[in-house]
Amino acid sequence: MIKIVTFRVACFFWLILVASSCGFTPVYGTASKASAAFADLVVAPPEGDRANYLFVVAMENRVGRNPAGSKLLQHDIFLTETGLNSEGQRFQLIGRVNYKVVSLEDSRLLFEGSQDSFVTFSADGILLTSKTQNARERLMSILADKVTAELMIAFSKPLVE
């Protein structure tokens, strides 16, 4: 039993040694490129409807509010609502966000991308408006998670000049 524990501990320390010697840095770490870039990122203010506002709030919860940043995250949100059955009791809310990160210093496009997702909700009962709003909140949270993950990957790579 002691040999197994000793072997596991040795393997654990060996993995740590290998990971640290290859230049591995965690994406979520405080010294990572992504966290430094998020500290320099401004999310564009919401324009238009509540979905844009919810997306901006969700993004600021993930990357922080940085009014003095030098990179701007611009976004466009598109929503489509479709019925899932013939009685019209279930609906699917499909959302797509197109985004781009632009340098505020020289208006240069750093990178861009697109994410989409969907949520479903039931329209039975008298709480249709509340259920629709809840579905929009959930969808904007999902889209913000996806955009944040994609931004982490993009910021972790070296920028091509």
Short mmCIF file of C-alpha atoms in Angstrom, two decimals:
data_model
loop_
_atom_site.label_atom_id
_atom_site.label_comp_id
_atom_site.label_asym_id
_atom_site.label_seq_id
_atom_site.Cartn_x
_atom_site.Cartn_y
_atom_site.Cartn_z
CA MET A 1 0.00 0.00 0.00
CA ILE A 2 2.84 2.40 0.83
CA LYS A 3 4.50 1.66 -2.52
CA ILE A 4 1.33 2.65 -4.39
CA VAL A 5 1.03 5.94 -2.50
CA THR A 6 4.73 6.66 -2.99
CA PHE A 7 4.44 5.89 -6.70
CA ARG A 8 1.42 8.23 -7.06
CA VAL A 9 3.17 11.04 -5.23
CA ALA A 10 6.28 10.57 -7.38
CA CYS A 11 4.15 10.66 -10.56
CA PHE A 12 2.39 13.80 -9.35
CA PHE A 13 5.66 15.64 -8.73
CA TRP A 14 7.05 14.38 -12.04
CA LEU A 15 4.00 15.82 -13.88
CA ILE A 16 4.43 19.16 -12.11
CA LEU A 17 8.10 19.24 -13.05
CA VAL A 18 7.37 18.39 -16.70
CA ALA A 19 4.53 20.92 -16.95
CA SER A 20 6.59 23.73 -15.44
CA SER A 21 9.66 23.01 -17.55
CA CYS A 22 7.78 23.21 -20.85
CA GLY A 23 6.62 26.79 -20.27
CA PHE A 24 3.07 25.89 -19.28
CA THR A 25 1.10 28.80 -17.83
CA PRO A 26 -2.53 28.39 -16.82
CA VAL A 27 -5.05 30.43 -18.79
CA TYR A 28 -6.86 31.48 -15.62
CA GLY A 29 -3.66 32.30 -13.74
CA THR A 30 -2.99 35.80 -12.45
CA ALA A 31 0.18 36.10 -14.54
CA SER A 32 -1.35 34.77 -17.76
CA LYS A 33 -1.57 36.72 -21.00
CA ALA A 34 -5.36 36.40 -20.97
CA SER A 35 -5.82 37.97 -17.54
CA ALA A 36 -3.47 40.81 -18.48
CA ALA A 37 -5.41 41.37 -21.71
CA PHE A 38 -8.77 41.30 -19.88
CA ALA A 39 -7.45 44.04 -17.59
CA ASP A 40 -6.95 46.12 -20.75
CA LEU A 41 -10.30 45.29 -22.42
CA VAL A 42 -13.29 47.62 -22.59
CA VAL A 43 -16.67 46.09 -23.41
CA ALA A 44 -18.61 48.38 -25.75
CA PRO A 45 -21.72 49.87 -24.12
CA PRO A 46 -25.05 48.23 -24.92
CA GLU A 47 -27.01 49.54 -27.86
CA GLY A 48 -30.67 48.94 -28.49
CA ASP A 49 -32.49 46.20 -26.65
CA ARG A 50 -32.32 44.38 -23.34
CA ALA A 51 -30.41 41.44 -24.85
CA ASN A 52 -27.46 43.74 -25.61
CA TYR A 53 -27.58 45.09 -22.06
CA LEU A 54 -27.66 41.57 -20.59
CA PHE A 55 -24.71 40.51 -22.76
CA VAL A 56 -22.62 43.52 -21.69
CA VAL A 57 -23.41 42.89 -18.01
CA ALA A 58 -22.48 39.20 -18.39
CA MET A 59 -19.22 40.07 -20.18
CA GLU A 60 -18.28 42.68 -17.57
CA ASN A 61 -18.92 40.10 -14.84
CA ARG A 62 -16.40 37.82 -16.55
CA VAL A 63 -13.67 40.24 -17.66
CA GLY A 64 -14.29 43.19 -15.36
CA ARG A 65 -15.19 46.79 -16.05
CA ASN A 66 -12.13 48.58 -17.41
CA PRO A 67 -12.98 52.09 -18.65
CA ALA A 68 -9.32 52.96 -19.30
CA GLY A 69 -8.49 49.92 -21.44
CA SER A 70 -6.80 50.13 -24.82
CA LYS A 71 -8.78 47.33 -26.52
CA LEU A 72 -12.49 47.52 -27.33
CA LEU A 73 -14.80 44.50 -27.56
CA GLN A 74 -17.54 45.36 -30.06
CA HIS A 75 -20.48 43.02 -30.52
CA ASP A 76 -23.67 42.50 -32.51
CA ILE A 77 -26.39 40.19 -31.20
CA PHE A 78 -29.02 38.47 -33.31
CA LEU A 79 -31.97 36.60 -31.76
CA THR A 80 -34.52 34.30 -33.35
CA GLU A 81 -37.48 32.72 -31.59
CA THR A 82 -39.12 29.62 -33.03
CA GLY A 83 -41.88 27.30 -31.87
CA LEU A 84 -40.89 23.71 -31.24
CA ASN A 85 -44.26 21.98 -31.44
CA SER A 86 -47.59 22.41 -33.19
CA GLU A 87 -49.43 23.67 -30.11
CA GLY A 88 -46.95 26.50 -29.57
CA GLN A 89 -46.22 25.57 -25.96
CA ARG A 90 -42.42 25.27 -26.27
CA PHE A 91 -40.17 27.83 -27.82
CA GLN A 92 -36.53 27.92 -28.76
CA LEU A 93 -34.56 31.14 -28.49
CA ILE A 94 -31.52 31.07 -30.78
CA GLY A 95 -28.81 33.67 -30.30
CA ARG A 96 -25.72 34.63 -32.23
CA VAL A 97 -23.07 37.14 -31.24
CA ASN A 98 -20.54 38.47 -33.73
CA TYR A 99 -17.69 40.20 -31.98
CA LYS A 100 -14.40 41.87 -32.73
CA VAL A 101 -11.60 43.24 -30.60
CA VAL A 102 -10.24 46.54 -31.87
CA SER A 103 -7.25 48.52 -30.65
CA LEU A 104 -8.37 51.94 -29.41
CA GLU A 105 -4.94 53.40 -30.14
CA ASP A 106 -4.94 52.86 -33.92
CA SER A 107 -8.38 51.27 -34.67
CA ARG A 108 -6.62 48.10 -35.83
CA LEU A 109 -8.67 44.89 -35.79
CA LEU A 110 -6.92 42.45 -33.45
CA PHE A 111 -9.28 39.53 -33.96
CA GLU A 112 -12.92 38.69 -34.49
CA GLY A 113 -15.24 35.76 -34.11
CA SER A 114 -18.76 34.51 -33.73
CA GLN A 115 -20.57 32.31 -31.23
CA ASP A 116 -24.07 30.93 -31.18
CA SER A 117 -26.24 28.97 -28.80
CA PHE A 118 -29.86 28.35 -27.89
CA VAL A 119 -32.19 27.91 -24.95
CA THR A 120 -35.70 26.55 -24.77
CA PHE A 121 -38.61 27.61 -22.61
CA SER A 122 -42.21 26.64 -22.06
CA ALA A 123 -45.05 29.06 -22.75
CA ASP A 124 -47.68 27.38 -20.60
CA GLY A 125 -49.32 29.44 -17.89
CA ILE A 126 -49.50 33.16 -17.37
CA LEU A 127 -45.79 33.85 -16.87
CA LEU A 128 -44.82 34.00 -20.55
CA THR A 129 -43.10 37.39 -20.30
CA SER A 130 -41.11 36.29 -17.26
CA LYS A 131 -40.10 33.03 -18.93
CA THR A 132 -39.04 34.86 -22.08
CA GLN A 133 -36.91 37.29 -20.07
CA ASN A 134 -35.35 34.41 -18.13
CA ALA A 135 -34.54 32.63 -21.39
CA ARG A 136 -32.83 35.78 -22.73
CA GLU A 137 -30.78 36.10 -19.54
CA ARG A 138 -29.69 32.46 -19.74
CA LEU A 139 -28.83 32.79 -23.43
CA MET A 140 -26.75 35.95 -22.93
CA SER A 141 -24.90 34.26 -20.06
CA ILE A 142 -24.11 31.24 -22.26
CA LEU A 143 -22.95 33.46 -25.12
CA ALA A 144 -20.78 35.52 -22.75
CA ASP A 145 -19.19 32.30 -21.44
CA LYS A 146 -18.41 31.18 -24.99
CA VAL A 147 -17.00 34.55 -26.05
CA THR A 148 -14.88 34.74 -22.87
CA ALA A 149 -13.45 31.27 -23.54
CA GLU A 150 -12.65 32.20 -27.14
CA LEU A 151 -11.05 35.48 -26.03
CA MET A 152 -8.88 33.60 -23.53
CA ILE A 153 -7.59 31.42 -26.33
CA ALA A 154 -7.05 34.39 -28.65
CA PHE A 155 -5.29 36.50 -26.01
CA SER A 156 -3.06 33.57 -25.03
CA LYS A 157 -1.67 33.37 -28.56
CA PRO A 158 0.85 35.92 -29.81
CA LEU A 159 -0.77 38.72 -31.81
CA VAL A 160 0.14 38.76 -35.50
CA GLU A 161 1.22 42.22 -36.60
#
